PDB file of C-alpha atoms (C1' of nucleotides) in Angstrom:
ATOM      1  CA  UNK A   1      18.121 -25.756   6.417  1.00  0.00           C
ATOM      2  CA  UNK A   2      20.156 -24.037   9.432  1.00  0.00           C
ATOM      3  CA  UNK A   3      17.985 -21.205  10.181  1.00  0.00           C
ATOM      4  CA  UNK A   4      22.276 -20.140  11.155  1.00  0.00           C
ATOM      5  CA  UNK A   5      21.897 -17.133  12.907  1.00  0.00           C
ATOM      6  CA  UNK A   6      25.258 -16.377  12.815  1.00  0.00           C
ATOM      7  CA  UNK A   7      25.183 -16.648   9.346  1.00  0.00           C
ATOM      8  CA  UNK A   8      22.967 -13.303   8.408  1.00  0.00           C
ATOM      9  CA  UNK A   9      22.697 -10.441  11.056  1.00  0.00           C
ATOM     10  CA  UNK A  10      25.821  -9.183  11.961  1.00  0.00           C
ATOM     11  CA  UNK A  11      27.284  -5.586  11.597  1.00  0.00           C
ATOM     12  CA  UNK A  12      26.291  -6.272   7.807  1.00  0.00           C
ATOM     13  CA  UNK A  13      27.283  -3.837   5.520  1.00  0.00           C
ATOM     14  CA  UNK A  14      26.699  -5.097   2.048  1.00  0.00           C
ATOM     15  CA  UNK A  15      25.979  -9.044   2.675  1.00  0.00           C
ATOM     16  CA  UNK A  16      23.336 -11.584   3.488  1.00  0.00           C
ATOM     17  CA  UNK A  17      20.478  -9.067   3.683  1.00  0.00           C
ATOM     18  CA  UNK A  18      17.218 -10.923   4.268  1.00  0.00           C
ATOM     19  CA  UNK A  19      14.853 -10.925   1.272  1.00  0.00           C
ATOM     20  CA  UNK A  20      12.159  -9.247   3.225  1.00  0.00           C
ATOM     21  CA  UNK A  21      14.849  -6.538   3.934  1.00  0.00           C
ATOM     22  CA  UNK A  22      15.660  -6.509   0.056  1.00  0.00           C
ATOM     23  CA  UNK A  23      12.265  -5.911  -0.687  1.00  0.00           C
ATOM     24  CA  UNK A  24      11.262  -3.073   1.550  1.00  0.00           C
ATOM     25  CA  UNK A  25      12.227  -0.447  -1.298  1.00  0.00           C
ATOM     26  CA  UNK A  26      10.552  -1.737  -3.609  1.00  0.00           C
ATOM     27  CA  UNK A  27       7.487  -2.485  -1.485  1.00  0.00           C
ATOM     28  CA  UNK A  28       7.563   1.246  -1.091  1.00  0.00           C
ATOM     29  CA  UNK A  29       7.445   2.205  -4.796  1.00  0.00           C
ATOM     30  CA  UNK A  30       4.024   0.143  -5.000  1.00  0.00           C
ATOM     31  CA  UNK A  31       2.690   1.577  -1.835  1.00  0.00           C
ATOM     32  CA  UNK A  32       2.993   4.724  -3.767  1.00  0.00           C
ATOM     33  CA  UNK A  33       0.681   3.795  -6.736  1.00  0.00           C
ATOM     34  CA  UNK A  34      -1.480   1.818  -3.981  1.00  0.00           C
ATOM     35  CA  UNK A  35      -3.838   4.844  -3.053  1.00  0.00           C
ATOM     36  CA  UNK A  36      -6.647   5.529  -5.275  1.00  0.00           C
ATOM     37  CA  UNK A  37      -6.339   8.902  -5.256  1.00  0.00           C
ATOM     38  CA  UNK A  38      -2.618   8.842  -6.503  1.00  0.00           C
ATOM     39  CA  UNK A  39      -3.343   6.410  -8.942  1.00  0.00           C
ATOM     40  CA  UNK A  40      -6.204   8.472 -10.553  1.00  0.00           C
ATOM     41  CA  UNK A  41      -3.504  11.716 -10.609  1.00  0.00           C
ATOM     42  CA  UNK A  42      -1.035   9.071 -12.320  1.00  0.00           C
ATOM     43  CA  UNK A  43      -3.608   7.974 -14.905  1.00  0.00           C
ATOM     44  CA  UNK A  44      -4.879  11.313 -15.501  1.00  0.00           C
ATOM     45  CA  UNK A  45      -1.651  12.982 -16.118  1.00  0.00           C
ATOM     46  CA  UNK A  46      -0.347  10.107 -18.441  1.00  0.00           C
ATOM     47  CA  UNK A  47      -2.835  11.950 -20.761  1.00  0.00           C
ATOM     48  CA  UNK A  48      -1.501  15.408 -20.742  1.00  0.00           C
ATOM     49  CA  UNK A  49      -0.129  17.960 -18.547  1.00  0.00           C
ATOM     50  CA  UNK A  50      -2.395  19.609 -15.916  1.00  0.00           C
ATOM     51  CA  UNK A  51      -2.582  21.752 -12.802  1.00  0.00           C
ATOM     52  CA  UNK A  52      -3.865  21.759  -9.058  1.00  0.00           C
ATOM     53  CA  UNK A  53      -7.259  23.222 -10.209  1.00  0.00           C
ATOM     54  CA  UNK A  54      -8.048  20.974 -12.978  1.00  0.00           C
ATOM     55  CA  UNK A  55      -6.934  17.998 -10.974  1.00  0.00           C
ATOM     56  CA  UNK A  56      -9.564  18.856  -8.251  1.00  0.00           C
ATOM     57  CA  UNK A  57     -12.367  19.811 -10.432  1.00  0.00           C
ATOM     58  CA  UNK A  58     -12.084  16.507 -12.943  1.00  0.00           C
ATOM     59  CA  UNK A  59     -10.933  14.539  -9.687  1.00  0.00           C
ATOM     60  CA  UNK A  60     -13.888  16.007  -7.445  1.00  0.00           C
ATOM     61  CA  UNK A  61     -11.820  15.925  -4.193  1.00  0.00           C
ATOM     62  CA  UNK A  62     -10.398  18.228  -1.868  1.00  0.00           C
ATOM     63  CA  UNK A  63      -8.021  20.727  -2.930  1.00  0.00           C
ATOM     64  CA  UNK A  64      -6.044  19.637   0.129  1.00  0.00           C
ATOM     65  CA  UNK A  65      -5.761  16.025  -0.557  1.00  0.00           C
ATOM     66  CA  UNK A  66      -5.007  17.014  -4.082  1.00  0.00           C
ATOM     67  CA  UNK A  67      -1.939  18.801  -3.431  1.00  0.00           C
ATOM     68  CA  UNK A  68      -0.793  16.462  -0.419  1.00  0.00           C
ATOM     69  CA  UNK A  69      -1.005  13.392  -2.787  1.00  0.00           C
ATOM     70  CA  UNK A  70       1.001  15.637  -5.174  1.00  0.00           C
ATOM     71  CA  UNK A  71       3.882  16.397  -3.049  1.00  0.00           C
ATOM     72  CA  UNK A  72       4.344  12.739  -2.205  1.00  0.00           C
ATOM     73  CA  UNK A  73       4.373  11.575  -6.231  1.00  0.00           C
ATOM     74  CA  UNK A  74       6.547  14.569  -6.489  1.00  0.00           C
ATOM     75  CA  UNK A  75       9.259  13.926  -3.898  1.00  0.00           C
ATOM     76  CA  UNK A  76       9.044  10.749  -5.011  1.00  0.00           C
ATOM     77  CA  UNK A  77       9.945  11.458  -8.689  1.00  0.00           C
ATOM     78  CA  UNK A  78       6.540  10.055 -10.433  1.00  0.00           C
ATOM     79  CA  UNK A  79       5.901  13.686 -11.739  1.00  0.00           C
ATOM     80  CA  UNK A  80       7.499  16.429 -12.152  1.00  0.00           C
ATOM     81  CA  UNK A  81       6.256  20.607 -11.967  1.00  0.00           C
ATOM     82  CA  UNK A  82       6.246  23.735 -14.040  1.00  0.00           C
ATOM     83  CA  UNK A  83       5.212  26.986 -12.516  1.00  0.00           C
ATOM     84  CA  UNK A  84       3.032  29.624 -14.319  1.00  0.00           C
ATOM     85  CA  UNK A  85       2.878  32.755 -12.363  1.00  0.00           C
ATOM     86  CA  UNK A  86       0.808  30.874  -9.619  1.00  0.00           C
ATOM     87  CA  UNK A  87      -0.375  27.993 -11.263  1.00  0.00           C
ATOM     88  CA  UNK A  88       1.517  24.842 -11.182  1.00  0.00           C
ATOM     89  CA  UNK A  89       1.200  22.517 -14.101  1.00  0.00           C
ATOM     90  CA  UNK A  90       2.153  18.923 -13.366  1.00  0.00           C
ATOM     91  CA  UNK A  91       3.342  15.734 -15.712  1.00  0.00           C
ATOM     92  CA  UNK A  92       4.819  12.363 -15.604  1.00  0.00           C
ATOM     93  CA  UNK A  93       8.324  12.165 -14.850  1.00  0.00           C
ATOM     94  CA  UNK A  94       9.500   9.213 -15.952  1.00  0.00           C
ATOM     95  CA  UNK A  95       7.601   7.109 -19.139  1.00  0.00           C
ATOM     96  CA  UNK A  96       8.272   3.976 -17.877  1.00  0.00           C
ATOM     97  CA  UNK A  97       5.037   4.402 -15.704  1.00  0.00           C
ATOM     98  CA  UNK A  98       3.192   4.281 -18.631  1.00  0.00           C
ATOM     99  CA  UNK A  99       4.570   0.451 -18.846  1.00  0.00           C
ATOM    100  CA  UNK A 100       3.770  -0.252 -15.362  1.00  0.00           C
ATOM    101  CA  UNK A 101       0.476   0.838 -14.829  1.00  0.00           C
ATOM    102  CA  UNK A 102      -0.726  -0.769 -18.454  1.00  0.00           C
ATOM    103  CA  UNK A 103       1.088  -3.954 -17.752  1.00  0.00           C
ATOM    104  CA  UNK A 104      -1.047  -3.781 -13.854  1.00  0.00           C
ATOM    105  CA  UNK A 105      -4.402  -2.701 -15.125  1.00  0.00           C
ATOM    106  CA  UNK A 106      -4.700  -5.819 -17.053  1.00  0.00           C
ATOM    107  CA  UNK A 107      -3.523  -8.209 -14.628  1.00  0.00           C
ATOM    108  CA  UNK A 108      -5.646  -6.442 -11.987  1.00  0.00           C
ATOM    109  CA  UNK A 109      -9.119  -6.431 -14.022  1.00  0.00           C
ATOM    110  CA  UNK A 110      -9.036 -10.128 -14.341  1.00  0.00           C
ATOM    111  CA  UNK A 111      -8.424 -10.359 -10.693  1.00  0.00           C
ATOM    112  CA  UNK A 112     -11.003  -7.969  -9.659  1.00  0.00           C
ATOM    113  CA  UNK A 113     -13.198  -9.746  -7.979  1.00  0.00           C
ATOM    114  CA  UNK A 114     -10.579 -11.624  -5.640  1.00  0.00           C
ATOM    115  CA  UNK A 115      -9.101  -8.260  -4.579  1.00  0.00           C
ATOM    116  CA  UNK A 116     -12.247  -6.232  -3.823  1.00  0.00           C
ATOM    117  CA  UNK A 117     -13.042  -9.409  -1.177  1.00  0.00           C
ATOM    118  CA  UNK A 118      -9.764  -9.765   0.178  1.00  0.00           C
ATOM    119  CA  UNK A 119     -10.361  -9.063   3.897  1.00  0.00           C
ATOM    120  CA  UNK A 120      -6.566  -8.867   4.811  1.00  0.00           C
ATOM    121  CA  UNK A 121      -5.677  -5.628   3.348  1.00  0.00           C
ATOM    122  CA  UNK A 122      -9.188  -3.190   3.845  1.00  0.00           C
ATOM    123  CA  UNK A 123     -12.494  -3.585   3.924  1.00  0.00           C
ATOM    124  CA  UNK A 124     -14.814  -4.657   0.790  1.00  0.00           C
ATOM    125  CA  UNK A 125     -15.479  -2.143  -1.301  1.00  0.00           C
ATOM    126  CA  UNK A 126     -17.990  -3.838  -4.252  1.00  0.00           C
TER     127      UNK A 126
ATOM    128  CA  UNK B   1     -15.597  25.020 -14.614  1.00  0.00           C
ATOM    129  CA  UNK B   2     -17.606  22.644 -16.674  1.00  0.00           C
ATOM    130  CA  UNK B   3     -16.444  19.243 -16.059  1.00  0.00           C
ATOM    131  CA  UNK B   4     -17.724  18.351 -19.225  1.00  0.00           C
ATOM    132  CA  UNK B   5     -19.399  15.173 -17.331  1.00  0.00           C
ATOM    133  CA  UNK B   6     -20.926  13.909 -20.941  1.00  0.00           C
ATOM    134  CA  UNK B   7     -17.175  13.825 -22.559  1.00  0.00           C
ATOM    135  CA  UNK B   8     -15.681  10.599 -20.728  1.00  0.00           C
ATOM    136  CA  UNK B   9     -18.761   8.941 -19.287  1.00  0.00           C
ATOM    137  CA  UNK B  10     -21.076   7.607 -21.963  1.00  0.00           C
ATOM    138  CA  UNK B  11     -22.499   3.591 -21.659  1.00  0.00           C
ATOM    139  CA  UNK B  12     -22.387   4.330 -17.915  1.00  0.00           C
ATOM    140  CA  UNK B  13     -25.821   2.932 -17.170  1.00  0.00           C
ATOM    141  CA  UNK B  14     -25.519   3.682 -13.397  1.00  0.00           C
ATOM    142  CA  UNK B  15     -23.220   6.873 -12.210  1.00  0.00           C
ATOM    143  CA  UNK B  16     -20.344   9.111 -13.576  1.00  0.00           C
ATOM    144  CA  UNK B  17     -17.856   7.350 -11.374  1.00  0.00           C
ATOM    145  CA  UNK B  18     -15.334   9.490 -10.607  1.00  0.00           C
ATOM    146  CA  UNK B  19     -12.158   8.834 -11.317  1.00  0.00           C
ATOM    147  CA  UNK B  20     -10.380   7.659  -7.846  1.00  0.00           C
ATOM    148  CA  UNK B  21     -13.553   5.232  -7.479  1.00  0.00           C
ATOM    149  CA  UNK B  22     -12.325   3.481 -10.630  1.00  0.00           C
ATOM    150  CA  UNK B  23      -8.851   3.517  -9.588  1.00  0.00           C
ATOM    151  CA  UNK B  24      -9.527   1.756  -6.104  1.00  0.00           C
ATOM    152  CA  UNK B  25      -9.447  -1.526  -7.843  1.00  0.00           C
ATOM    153  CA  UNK B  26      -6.195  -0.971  -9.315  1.00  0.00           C
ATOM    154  CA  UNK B  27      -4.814   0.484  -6.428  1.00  0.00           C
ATOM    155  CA  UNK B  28      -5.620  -2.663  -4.444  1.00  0.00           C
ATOM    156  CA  UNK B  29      -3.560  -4.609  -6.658  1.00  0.00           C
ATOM    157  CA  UNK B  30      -0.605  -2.505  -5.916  1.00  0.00           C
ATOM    158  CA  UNK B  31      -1.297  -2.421  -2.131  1.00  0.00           C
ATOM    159  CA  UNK B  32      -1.086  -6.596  -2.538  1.00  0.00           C
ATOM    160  CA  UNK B  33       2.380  -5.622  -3.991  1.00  0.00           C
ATOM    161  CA  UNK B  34       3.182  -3.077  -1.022  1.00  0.00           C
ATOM    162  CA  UNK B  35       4.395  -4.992   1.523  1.00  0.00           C
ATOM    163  CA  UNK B  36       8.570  -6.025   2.114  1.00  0.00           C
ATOM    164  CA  UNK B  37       7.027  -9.335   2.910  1.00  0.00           C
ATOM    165  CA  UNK B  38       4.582 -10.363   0.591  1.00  0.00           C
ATOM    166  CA  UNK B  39       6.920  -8.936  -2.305  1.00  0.00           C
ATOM    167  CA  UNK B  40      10.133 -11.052  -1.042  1.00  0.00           C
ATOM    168  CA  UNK B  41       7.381 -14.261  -1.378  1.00  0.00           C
ATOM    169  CA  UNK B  42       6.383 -13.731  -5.003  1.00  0.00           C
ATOM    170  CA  UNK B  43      10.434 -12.632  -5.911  1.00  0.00           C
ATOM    171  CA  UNK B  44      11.505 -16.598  -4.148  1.00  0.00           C
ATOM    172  CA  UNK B  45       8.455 -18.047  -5.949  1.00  0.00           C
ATOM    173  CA  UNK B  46       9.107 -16.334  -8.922  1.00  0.00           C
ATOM    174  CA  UNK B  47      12.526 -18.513  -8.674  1.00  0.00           C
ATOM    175  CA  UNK B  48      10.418 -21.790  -8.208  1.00  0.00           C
ATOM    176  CA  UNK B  49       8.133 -23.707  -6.324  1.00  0.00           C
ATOM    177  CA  UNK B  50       8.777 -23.518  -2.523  1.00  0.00           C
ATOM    178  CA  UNK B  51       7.057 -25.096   0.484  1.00  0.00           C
ATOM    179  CA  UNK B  52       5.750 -22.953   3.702  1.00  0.00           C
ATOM    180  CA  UNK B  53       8.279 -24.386   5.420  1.00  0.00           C
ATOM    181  CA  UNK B  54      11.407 -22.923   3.167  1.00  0.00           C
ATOM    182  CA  UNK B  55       9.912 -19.924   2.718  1.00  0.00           C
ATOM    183  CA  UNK B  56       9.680 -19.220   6.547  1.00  0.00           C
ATOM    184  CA  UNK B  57      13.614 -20.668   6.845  1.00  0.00           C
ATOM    185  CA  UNK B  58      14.464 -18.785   3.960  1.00  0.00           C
ATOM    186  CA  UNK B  59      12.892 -15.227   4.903  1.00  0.00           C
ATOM    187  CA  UNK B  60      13.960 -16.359   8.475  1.00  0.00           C
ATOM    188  CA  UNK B  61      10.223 -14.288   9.863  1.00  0.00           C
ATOM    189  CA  UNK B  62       7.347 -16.258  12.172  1.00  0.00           C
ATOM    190  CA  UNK B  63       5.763 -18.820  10.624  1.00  0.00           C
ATOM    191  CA  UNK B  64       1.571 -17.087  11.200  1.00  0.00           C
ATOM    192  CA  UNK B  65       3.534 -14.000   9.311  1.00  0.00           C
ATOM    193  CA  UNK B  66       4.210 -16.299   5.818  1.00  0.00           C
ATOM    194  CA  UNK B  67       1.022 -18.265   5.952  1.00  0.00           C
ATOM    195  CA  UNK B  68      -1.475 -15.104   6.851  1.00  0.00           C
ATOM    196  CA  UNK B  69       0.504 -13.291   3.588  1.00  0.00           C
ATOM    197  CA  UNK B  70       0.312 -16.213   1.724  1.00  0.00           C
ATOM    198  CA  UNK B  71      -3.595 -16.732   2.387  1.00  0.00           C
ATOM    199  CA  UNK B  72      -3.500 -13.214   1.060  1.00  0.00           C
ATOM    200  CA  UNK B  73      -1.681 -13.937  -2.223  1.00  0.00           C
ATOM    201  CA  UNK B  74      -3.872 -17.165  -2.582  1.00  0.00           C
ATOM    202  CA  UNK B  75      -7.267 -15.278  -2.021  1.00  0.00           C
ATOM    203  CA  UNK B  76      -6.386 -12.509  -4.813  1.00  0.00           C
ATOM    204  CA  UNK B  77      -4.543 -15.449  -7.455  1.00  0.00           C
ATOM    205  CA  UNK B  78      -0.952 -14.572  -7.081  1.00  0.00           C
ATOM    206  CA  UNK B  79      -0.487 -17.262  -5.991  1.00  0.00           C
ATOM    207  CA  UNK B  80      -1.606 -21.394  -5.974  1.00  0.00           C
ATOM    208  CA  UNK B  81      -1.189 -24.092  -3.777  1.00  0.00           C
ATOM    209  CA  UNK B  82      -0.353 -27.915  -4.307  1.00  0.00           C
ATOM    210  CA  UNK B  83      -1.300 -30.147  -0.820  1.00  0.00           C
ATOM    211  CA  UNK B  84       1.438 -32.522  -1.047  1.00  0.00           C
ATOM    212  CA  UNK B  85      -0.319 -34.672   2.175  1.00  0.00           C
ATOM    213  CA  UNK B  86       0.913 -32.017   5.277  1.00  0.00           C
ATOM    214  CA  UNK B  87       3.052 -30.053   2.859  1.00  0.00           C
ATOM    215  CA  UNK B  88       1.496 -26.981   1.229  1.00  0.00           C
ATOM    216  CA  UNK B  89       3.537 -26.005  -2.021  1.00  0.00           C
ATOM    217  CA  UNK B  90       3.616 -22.624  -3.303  1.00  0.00           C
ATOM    218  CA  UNK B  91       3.609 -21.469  -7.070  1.00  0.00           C
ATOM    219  CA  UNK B  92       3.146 -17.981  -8.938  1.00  0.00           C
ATOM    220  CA  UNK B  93      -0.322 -17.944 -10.280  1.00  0.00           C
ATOM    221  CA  UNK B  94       0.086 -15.276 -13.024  1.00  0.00           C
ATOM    222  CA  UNK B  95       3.259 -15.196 -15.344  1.00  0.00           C
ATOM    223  CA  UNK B  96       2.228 -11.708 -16.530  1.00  0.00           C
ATOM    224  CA  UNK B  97       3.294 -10.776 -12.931  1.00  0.00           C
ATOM    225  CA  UNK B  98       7.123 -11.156 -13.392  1.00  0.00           C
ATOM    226  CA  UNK B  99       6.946  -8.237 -15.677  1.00  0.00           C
ATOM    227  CA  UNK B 100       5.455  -6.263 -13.800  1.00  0.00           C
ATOM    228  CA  UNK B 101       7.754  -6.993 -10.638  1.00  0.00           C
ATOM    229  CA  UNK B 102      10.714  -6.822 -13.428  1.00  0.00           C
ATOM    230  CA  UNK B 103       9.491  -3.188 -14.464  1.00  0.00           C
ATOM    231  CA  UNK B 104       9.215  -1.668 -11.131  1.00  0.00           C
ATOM    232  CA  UNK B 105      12.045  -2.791  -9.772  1.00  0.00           C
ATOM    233  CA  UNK B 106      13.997  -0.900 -12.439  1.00  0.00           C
ATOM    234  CA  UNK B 107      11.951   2.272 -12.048  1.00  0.00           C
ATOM    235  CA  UNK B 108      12.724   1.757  -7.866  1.00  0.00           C
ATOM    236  CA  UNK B 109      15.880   1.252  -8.176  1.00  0.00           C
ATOM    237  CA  UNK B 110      16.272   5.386 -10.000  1.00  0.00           C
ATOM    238  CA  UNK B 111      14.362   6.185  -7.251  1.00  0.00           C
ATOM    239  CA  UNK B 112      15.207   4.410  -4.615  1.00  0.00           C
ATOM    240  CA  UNK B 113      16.912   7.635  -2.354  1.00  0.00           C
ATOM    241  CA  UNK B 114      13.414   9.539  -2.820  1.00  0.00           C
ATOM    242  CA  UNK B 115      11.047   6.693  -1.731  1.00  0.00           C
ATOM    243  CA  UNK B 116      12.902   5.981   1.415  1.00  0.00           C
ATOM    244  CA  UNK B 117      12.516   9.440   2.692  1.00  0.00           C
ATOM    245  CA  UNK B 118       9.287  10.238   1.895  1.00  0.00           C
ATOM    246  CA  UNK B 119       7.647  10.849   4.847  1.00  0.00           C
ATOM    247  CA  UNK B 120       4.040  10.776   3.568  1.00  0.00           C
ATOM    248  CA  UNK B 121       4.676   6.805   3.583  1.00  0.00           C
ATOM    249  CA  UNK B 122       5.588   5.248   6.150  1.00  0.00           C
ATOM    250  CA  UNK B 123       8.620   6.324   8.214  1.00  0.00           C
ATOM    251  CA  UNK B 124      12.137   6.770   6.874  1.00  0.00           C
ATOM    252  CA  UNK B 125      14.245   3.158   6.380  1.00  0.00           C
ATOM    253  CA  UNK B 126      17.794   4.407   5.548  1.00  0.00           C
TER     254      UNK B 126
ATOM    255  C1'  DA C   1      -1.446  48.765  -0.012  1.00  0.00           C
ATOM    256  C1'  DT C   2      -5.199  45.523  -0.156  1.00  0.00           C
ATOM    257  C1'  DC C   3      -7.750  42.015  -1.921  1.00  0.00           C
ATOM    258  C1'  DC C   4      -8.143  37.877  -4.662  1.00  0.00           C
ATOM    259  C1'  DT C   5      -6.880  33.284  -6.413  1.00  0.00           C
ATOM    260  C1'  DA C   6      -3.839  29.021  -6.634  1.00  0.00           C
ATOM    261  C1'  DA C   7      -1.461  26.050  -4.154  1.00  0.00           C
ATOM    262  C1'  DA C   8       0.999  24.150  -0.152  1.00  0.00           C
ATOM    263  C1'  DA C   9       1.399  22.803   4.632  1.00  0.00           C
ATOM    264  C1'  DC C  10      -0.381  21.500   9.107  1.00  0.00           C
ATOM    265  C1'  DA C  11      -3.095  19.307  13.044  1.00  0.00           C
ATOM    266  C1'  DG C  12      -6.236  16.139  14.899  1.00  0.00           C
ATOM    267  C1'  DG C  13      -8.880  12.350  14.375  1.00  0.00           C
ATOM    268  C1'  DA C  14     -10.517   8.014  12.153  1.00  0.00           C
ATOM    269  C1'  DT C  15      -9.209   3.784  10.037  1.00  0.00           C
ATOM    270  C1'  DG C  16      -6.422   0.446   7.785  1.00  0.00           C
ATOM    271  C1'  DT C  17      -2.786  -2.742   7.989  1.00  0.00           C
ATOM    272  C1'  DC C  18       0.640  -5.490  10.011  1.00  0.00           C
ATOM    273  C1'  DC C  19       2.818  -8.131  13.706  1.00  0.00           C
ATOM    274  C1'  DT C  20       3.184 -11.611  17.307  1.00  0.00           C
ATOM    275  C1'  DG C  21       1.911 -15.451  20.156  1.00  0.00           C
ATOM    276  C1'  DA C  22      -1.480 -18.770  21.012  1.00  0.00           C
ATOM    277  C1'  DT C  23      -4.471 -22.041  19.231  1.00  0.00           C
ATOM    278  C1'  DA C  24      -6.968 -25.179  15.922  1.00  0.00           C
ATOM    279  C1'  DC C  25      -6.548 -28.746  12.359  1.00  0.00           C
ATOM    280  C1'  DG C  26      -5.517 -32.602   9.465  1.00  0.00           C
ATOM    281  C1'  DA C  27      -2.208 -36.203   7.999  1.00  0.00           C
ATOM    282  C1'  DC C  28       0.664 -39.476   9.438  1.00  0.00           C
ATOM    283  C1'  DA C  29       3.762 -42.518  12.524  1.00  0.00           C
ATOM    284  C1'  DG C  30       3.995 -45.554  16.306  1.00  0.00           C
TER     285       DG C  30
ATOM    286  C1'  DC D   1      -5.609 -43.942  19.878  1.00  0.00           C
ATOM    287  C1'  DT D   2      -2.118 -40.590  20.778  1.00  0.00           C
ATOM    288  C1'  DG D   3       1.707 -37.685  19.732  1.00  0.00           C
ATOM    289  C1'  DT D   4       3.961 -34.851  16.300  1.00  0.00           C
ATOM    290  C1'  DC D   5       4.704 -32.163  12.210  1.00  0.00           C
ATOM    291  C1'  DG D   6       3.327 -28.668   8.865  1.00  0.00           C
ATOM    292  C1'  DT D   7       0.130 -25.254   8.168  1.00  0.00           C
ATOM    293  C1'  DA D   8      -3.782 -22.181   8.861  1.00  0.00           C
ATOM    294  C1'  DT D   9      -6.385 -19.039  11.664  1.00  0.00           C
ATOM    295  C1'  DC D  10      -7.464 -15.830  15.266  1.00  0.00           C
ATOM    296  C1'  DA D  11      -7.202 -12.016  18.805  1.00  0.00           C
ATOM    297  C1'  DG D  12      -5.222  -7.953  20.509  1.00  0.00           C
ATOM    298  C1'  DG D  13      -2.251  -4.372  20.240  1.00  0.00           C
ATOM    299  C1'  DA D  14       0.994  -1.163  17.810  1.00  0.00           C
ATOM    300  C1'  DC D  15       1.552   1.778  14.175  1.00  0.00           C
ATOM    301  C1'  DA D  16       0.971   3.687   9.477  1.00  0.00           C
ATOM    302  C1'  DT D  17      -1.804   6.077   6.459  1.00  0.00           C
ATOM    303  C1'  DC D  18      -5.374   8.887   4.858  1.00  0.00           C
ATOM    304  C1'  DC D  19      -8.935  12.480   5.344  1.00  0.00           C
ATOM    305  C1'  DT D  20     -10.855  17.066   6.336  1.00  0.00           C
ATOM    306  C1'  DG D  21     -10.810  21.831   7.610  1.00  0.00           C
ATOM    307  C1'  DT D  22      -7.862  25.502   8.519  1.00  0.00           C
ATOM    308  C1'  DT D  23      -4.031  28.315   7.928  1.00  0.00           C
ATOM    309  C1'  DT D  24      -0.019  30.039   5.353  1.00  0.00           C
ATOM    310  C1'  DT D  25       2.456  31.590   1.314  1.00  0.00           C
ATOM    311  C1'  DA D  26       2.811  34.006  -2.917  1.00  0.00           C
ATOM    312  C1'  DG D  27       1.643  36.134  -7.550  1.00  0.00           C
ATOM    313  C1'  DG D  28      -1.250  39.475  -9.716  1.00  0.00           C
ATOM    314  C1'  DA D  29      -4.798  42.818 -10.148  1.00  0.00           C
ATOM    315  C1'  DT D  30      -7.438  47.040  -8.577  1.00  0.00           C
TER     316       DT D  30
END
DNA sequence: ATCCTAAAACAGGATGTCCTGATACGACAG
DNA sequence: CTGTCGTATCAGGACATCCTGTTTTAGGAT
């Protein structure tokens, strides 16, 4: 069990990457679908195509938080755009995030009540 | 711009909840998934059972970092815990959640180049 | 040209989340 | 009883992330 320093940092290229290091993009793509408001965007769009407009009215938020939580799904390839004269219409990019966020809403709603009382990442929210 | 409130929200005996308010419970579960460390735990655990110790050799971080994560993972049933006397062994709670891990790491991996520059989360890591 | 509407981008401020180092605890050996 | 090992917890500080209101950009209509 040498913690062998030697062994893992050097001027690494490809090797011995720490699993924590591994992880980090991964960690990123949930961090993505880890703000309600995204998620809610996600969920709705997984049922049809829609724009800005319709987003904030159904969604009941700020334009501007709308179309900042947009640009981050979109640079980060969850959905993709279509322009109409000035409207932009938005979808889901790739399908498989119809697996992931099924496969997670069930796993999550029998953990519910652990996660809304977890202290360590935000405050309580029941 | 009739929301059409009476559409989506009918045995809801106390408010139309809005859409992000019933994706904050789902989005916690993702934000348990959102950090490099936490994730590299469940992928070694996901492997088989490990001790605090190994984990901490094995991830080569501070010792309060794997214990406060794992508290974490314990408190929302990721994870469970055997007390062999001083030893505390680590398993994963929930098989469902090796799917979901196996999933996302797939969709991650096509998007890997976008996530680490998106600069609405977190800072660059390239 | 001028005025709208739809959407995007920005700035400042308020929290949320994570990290580290120190400390508390319980089981066991001597 | 006392020291040590393995683990858990806590406090404080450093950032990351999100929100709101405002401003900018651009297409279309009058």
């Amino acid at each position: 069990m040498t913690p062998a320093p030697a062994s893992g940092a050097k001027t690494d290229t490809t090797t011995t990457q720490s699993p924590v290091e591994t992880a980090v993009a991964d960690a990123r793509f949930f961090r993505v679908l880890s703000d309600p408001t995204r998620l809610a965007i996600l969920r709705l769009l997984l049922d049809g195509e829609r724009s800005v407009s319709e987003l904030v009215s159904i969604l009941n938020v700020p334009q501007s938080r709308v179309s900042n939580h947009l640009a981050c799904l979109r640079w980060c390839r969850f959905v993709e755009v279509d322009r109409v004269s000035r409207r932009g219409v938005y979808r889901i990019a790739d399908p498989r995030l119809r697996d992931v966020l099924a496969v997670a809403q069930i796993v999550a709603s029998d953990q519910c009540d652990h996660l809304s009382s977890c202290s360590r990442i935000g405050p309580d929210w029941i």
